[in-house]
Short mmCIF file of C-alpha atoms (C1' of nucleotides) in Angstrom, two decimals:
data_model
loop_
_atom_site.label_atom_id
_atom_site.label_comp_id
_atom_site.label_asym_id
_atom_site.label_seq_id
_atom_site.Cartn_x
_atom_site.Cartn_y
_atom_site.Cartn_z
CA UNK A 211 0.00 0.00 0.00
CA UNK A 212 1.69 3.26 -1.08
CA UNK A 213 0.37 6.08 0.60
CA UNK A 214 1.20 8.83 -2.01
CA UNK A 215 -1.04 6.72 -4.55
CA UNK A 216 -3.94 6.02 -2.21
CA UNK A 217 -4.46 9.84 -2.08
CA UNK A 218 -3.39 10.34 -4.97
CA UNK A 219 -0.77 13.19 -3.75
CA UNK A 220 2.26 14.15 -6.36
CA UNK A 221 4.67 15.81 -4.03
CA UNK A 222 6.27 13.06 -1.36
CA UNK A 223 5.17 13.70 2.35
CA UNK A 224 7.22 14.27 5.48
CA UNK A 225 8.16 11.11 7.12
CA UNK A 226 6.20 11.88 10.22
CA UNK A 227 2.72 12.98 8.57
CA UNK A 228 3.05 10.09 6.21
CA UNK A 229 3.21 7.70 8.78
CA UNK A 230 0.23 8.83 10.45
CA UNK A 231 -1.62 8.44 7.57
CA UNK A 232 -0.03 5.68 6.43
CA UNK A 233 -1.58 4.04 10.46
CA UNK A 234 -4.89 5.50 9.10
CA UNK A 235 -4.78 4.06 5.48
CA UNK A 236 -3.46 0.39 6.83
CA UNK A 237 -6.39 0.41 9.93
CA UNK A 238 -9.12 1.26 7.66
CA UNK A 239 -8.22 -1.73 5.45
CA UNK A 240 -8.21 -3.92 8.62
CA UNK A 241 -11.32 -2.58 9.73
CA UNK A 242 -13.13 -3.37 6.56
CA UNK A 243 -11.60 -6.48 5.98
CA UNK A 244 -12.97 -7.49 9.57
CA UNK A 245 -15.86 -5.84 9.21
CA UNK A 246 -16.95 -7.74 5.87
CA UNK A 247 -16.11 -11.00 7.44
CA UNK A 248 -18.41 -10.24 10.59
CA UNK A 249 -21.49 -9.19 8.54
CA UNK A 250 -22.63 -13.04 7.78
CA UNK A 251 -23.31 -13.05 11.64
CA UNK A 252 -24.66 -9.34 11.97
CA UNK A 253 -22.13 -8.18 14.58
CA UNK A 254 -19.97 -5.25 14.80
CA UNK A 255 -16.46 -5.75 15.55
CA UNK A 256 -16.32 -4.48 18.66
CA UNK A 257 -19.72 -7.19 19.59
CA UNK A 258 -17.84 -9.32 18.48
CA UNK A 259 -14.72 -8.22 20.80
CA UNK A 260 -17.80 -8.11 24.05
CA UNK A 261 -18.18 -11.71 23.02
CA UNK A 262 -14.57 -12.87 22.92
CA UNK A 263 -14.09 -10.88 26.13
CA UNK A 264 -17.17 -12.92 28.03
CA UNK A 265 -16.05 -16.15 26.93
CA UNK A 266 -12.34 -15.34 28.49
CA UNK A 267 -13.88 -15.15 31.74
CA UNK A 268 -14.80 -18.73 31.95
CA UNK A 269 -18.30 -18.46 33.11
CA UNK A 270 -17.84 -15.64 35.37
CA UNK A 271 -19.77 -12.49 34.86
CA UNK A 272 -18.26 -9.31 33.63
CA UNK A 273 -19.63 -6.10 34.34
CA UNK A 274 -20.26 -2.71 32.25
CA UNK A 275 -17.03 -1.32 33.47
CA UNK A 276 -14.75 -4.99 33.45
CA UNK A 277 -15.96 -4.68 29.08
CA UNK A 278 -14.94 -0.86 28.57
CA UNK A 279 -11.87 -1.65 30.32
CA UNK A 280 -10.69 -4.18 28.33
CA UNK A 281 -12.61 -3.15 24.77
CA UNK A 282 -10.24 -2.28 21.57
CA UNK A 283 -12.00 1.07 21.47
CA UNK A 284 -13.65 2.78 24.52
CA UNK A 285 -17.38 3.66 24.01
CA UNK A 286 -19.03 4.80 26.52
CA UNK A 287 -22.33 3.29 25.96
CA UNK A 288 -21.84 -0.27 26.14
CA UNK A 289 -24.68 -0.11 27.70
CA UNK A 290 -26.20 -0.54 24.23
CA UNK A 291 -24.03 -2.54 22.76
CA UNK A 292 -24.84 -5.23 25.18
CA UNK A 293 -28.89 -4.68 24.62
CA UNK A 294 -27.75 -5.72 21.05
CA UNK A 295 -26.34 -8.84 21.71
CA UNK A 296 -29.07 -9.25 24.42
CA UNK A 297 -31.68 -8.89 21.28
CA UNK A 298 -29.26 -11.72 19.39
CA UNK A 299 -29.70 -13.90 22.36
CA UNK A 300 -25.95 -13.98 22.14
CA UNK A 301 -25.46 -12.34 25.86
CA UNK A 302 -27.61 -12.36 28.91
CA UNK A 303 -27.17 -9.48 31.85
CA UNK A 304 -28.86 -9.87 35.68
CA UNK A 305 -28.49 -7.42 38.34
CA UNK A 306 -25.65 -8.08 40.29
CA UNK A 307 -27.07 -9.65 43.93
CA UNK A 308 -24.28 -8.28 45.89
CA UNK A 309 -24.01 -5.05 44.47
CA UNK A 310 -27.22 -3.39 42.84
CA UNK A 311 -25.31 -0.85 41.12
CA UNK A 312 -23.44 -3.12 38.26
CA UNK A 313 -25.10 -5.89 36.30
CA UNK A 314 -23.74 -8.79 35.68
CA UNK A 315 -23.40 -10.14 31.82
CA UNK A 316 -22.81 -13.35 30.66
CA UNK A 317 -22.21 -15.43 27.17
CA UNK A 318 -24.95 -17.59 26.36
CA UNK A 319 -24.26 -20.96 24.76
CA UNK A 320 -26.01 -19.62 21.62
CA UNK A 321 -23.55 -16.90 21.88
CA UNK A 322 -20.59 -19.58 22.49
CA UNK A 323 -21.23 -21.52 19.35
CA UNK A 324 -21.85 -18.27 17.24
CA UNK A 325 -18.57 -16.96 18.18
CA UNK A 326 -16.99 -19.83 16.79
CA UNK A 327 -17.97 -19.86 13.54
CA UNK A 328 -17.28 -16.12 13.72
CA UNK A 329 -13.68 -17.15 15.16
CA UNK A 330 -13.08 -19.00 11.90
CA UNK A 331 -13.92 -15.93 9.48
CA UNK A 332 -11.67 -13.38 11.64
CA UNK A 333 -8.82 -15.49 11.35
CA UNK A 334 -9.17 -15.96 7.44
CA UNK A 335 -9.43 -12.45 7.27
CA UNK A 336 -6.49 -11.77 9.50
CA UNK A 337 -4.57 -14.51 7.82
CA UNK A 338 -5.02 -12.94 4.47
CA UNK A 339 -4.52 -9.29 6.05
CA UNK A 340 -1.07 -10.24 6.94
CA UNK A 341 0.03 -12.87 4.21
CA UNK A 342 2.91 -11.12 2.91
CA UNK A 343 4.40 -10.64 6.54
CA UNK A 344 7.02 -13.03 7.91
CA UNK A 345 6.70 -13.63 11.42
CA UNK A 346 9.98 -11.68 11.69
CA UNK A 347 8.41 -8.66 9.96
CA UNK A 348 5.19 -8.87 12.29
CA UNK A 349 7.27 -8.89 15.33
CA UNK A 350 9.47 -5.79 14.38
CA UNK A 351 5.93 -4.49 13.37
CA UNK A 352 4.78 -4.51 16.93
CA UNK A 353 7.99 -3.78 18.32
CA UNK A 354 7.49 -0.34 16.29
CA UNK A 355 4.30 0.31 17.14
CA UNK A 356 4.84 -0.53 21.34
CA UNK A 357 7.08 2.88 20.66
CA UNK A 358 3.33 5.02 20.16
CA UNK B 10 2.17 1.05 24.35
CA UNK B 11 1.86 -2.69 25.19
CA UNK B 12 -0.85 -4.63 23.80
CA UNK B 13 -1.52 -7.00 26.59
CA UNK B 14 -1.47 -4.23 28.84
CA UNK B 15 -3.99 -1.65 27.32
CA UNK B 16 -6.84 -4.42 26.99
CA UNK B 17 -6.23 -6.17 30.02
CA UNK B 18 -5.62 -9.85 29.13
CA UNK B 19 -3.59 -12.52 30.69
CA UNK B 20 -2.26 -14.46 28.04
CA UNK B 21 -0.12 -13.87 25.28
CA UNK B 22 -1.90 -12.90 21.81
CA UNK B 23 -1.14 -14.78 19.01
CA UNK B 24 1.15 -12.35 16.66
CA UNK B 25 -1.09 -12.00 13.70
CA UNK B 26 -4.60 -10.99 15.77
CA UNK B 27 -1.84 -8.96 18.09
CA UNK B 28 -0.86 -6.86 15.03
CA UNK B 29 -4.72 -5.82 13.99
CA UNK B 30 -5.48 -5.08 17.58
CA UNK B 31 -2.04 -2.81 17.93
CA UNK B 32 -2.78 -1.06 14.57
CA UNK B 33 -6.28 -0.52 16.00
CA UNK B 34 -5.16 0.81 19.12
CA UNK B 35 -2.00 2.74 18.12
CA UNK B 36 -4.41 4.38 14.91
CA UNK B 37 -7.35 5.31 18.14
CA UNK B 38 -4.23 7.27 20.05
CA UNK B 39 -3.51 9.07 16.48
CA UNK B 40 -7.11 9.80 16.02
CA UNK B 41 -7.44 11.34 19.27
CA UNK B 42 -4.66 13.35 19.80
CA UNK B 43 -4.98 14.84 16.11
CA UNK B 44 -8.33 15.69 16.80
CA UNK B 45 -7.29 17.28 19.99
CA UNK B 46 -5.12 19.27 18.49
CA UNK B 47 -8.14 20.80 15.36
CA UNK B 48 -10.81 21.39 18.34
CA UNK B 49 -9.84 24.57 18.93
CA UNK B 50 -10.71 25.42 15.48
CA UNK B 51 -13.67 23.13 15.79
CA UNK B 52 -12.91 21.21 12.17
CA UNK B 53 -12.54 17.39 12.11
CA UNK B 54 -9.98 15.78 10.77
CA UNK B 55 -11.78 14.90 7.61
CA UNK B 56 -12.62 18.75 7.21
CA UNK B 57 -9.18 19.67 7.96
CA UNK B 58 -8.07 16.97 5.28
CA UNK B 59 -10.28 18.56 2.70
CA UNK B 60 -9.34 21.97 3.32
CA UNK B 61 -5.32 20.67 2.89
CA UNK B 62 -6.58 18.89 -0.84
CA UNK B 63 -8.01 22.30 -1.48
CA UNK B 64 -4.98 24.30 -0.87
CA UNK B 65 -3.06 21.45 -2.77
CA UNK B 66 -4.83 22.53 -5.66
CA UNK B 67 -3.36 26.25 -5.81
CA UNK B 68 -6.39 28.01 -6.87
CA UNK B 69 -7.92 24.92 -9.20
CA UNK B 70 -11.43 23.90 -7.67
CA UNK B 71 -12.08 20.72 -6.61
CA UNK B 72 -14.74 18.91 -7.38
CA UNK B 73 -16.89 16.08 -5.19
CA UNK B 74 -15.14 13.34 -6.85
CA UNK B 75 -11.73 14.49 -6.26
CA UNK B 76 -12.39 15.14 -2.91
CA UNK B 77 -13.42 11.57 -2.06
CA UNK B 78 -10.67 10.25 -4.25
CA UNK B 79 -7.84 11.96 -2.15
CA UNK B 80 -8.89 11.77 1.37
CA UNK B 81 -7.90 9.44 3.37
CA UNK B 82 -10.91 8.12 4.99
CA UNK B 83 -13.65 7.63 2.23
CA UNK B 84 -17.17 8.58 3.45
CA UNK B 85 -19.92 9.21 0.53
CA UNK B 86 -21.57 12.27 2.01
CA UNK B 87 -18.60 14.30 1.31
CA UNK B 88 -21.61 17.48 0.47
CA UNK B 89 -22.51 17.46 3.78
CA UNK B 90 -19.25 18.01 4.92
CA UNK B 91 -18.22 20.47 2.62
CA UNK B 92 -21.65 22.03 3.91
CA UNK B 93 -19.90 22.47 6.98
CA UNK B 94 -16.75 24.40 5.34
CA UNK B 95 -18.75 26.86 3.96
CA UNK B 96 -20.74 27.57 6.93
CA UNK B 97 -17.37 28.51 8.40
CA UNK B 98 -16.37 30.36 5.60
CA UNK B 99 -13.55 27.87 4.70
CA UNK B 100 -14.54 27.14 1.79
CA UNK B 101 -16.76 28.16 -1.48
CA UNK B 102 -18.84 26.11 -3.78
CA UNK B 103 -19.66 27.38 -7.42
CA UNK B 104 -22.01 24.77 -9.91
CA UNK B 105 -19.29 24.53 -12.96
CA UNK B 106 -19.94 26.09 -15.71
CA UNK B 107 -18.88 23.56 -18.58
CA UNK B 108 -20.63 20.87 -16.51
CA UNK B 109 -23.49 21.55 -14.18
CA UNK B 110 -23.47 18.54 -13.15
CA UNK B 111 -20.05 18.94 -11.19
CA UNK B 112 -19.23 21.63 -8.66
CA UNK B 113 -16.18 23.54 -8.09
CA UNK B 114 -14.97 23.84 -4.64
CA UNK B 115 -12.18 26.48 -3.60
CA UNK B 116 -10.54 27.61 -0.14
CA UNK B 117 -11.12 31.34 0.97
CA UNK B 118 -8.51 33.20 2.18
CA UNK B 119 -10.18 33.07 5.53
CA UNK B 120 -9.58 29.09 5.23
CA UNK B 121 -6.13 29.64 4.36
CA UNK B 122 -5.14 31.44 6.91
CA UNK B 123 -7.55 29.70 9.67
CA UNK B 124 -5.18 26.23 7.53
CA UNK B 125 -2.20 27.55 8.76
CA UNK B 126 -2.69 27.65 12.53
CA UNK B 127 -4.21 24.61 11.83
CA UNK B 128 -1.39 23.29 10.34
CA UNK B 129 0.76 24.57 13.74
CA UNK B 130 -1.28 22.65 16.09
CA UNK B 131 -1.53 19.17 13.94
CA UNK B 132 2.91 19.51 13.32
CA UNK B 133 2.88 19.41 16.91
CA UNK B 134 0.67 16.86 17.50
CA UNK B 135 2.58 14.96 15.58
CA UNK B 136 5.39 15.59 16.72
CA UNK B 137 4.61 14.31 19.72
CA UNK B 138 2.96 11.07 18.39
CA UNK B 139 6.44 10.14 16.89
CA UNK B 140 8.85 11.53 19.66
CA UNK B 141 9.80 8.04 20.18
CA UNK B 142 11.08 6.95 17.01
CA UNK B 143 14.54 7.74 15.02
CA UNK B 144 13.53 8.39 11.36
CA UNK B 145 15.18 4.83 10.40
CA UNK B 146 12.65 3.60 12.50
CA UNK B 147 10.19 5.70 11.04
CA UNK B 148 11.31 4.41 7.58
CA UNK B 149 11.12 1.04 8.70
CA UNK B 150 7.63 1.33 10.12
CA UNK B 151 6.43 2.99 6.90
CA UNK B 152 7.78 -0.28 5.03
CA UNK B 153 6.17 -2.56 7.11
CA UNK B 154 3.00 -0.64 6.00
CA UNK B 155 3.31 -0.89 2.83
CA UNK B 156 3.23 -5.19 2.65
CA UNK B 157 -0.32 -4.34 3.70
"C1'" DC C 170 -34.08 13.90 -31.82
"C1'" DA C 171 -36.33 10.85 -28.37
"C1'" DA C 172 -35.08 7.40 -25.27
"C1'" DT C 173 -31.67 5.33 -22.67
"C1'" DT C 174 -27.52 5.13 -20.11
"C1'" DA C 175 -23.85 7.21 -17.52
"C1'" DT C 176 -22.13 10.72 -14.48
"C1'" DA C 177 -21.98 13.88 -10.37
"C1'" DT C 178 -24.03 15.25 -6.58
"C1'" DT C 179 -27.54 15.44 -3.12
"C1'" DT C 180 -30.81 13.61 0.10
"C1'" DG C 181 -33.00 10.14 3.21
"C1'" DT C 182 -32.52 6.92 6.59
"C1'" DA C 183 -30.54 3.82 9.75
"C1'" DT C 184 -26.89 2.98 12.68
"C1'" DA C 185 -22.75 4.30 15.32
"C1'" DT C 186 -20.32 7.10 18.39
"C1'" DA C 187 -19.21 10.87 21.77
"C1'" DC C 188 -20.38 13.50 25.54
"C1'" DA C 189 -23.26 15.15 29.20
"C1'" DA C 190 -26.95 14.60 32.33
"C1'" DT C 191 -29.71 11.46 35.03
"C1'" DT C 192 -31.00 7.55 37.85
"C1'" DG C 193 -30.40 4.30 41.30
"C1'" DT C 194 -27.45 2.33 44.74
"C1'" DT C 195 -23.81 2.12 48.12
"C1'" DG C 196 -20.37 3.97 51.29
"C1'" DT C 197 -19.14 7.36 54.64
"C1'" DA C 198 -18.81 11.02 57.86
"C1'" DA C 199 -20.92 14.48 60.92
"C1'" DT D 128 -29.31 8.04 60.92
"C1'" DT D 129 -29.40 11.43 57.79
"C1'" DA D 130 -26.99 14.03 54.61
"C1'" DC D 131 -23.53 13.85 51.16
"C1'" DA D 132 -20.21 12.00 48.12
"C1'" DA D 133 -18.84 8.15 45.12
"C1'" DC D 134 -19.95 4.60 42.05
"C1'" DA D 135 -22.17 1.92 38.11
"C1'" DA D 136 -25.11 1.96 34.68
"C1'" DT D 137 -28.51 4.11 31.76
"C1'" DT D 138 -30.59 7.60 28.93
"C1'" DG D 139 -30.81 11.82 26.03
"C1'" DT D 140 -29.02 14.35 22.49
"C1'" DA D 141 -26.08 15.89 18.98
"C1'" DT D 142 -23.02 14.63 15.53
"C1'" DA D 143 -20.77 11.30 12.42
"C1'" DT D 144 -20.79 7.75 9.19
"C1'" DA D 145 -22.48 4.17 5.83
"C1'" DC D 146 -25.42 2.84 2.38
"C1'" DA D 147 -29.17 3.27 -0.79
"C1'" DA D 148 -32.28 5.99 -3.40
"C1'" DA D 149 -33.27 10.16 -5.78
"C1'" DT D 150 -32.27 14.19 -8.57
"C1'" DA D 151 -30.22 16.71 -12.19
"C1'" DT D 152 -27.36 16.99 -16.11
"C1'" DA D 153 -24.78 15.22 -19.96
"C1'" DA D 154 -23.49 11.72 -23.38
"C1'" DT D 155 -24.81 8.10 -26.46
"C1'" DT D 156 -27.37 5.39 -29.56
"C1'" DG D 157 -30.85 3.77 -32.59
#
DNA sequence: CAATTATATTTGTATATACAATTGTTGTAA
DNA sequence: TTACAACAATTGTATATACAAATATAATTG
């Protein structure tokens, strides 16, 4: 991807402003490349990333605030996002007993066995998002980008 | 910025779904400190793109279609945003003469000059951003990119 | 030259996101 | 124990974005 012919720009650009548009460029491509392979099961990405989140907690509950922590990008109104996968029957939520103020939300087996078919299309989308990397190049990749 | 860290999970990710999550999270901490840096002049970053593909042009108008083809995030209601630029005074739109179906869109000299203190704020931003990195590294990075 | 097709932009609508204000609950200190 | 502050989630609202449909103009073709 050459960032001079994506937008189409004649004059080169200063290292520093092309890299931050090159970031731009390369996540858009990732996004819609995940995106497209998510739409056969009607979730978002970051549903999907609520979903992958519940099932790491082994059957324990997360909360509103344990999900923002730990989401790719911060919301604010997860809130909503969970009524969606509520609505999916994908997620379930209770009032916590001991605490009245959280809730507590849970993966529900339909919402197990969806996520792994949706498991399978992320990682042919990743897997074709990164086929001309070496594992060297991918970990000098995120070497780079710890440095942000 | 460490991966694991930011979204809070115990184990190790494996290097290719690593890389889409770190270009996600590294592109969100671009995002937001560039658009930090324009809310003082209360443009987005898609505005403030547009108005830079309008000075580009050196008194040429733009049209829609260039617009879109040049920026770096595509988004279909590029009207409604120039909308916005004129309502600011940024920017003018004329119906072109040879073609009425096309428009021709220019900067005013009140967008040029509201560009370059624009311009101020986003250099340092970036600055910033990349204070970490040696411009080999920089180069490197911008390599990597590109086998995306 | 009338009808059709292609082009360029605009508009409508649904969904997503950001931010602030509100609600309900719990903890705490006078 | 009653205020008051802190916490957790929800709701309201404005703006942003994506996608499809509509409008207006121009080019083409029989």
């Amino acid at each position: 991807m050459n960032v001079e012919e994506v937008i189409k720009t004649q004059k080169a650009l200063p290292l520093g402003g092309k890299t931050i548009i090159h970031l731009q460029l390369v996540t858009n491509k990732v996004l819609e490349s995940v995106g497209n392979a998510l739409k056969p099961y009607d979730v978002s990405l970051q549903q999907f990333n609520v979903l992958r989140i519940l099932r790491g907690q082994k059957g324990n509950p997360a909360n509103l605030s344990t999900l923002n922590e730990r989401m790719v990008t911060k919301m604010s109104n997860t809130t909503r996002l969970v009524d969606k996968l509520i609505s999916k029957g994908y997620v379930k939520r209770n009032v916590c007993a001991s605490n009245r103020r959280k809730v507590e939300i849970f993966i529900t087996n339909t919402g197990e066995s969806a996520l792994i078919e949706m498991d399978k299309a992320i990682a042919n989308a990743e897997r074709e998002l990164i086929k001309s990397f070496t594992s060297d190049e991918l970990k000098k990749l995120n070497l780079l980008l710890d440095k942000f």
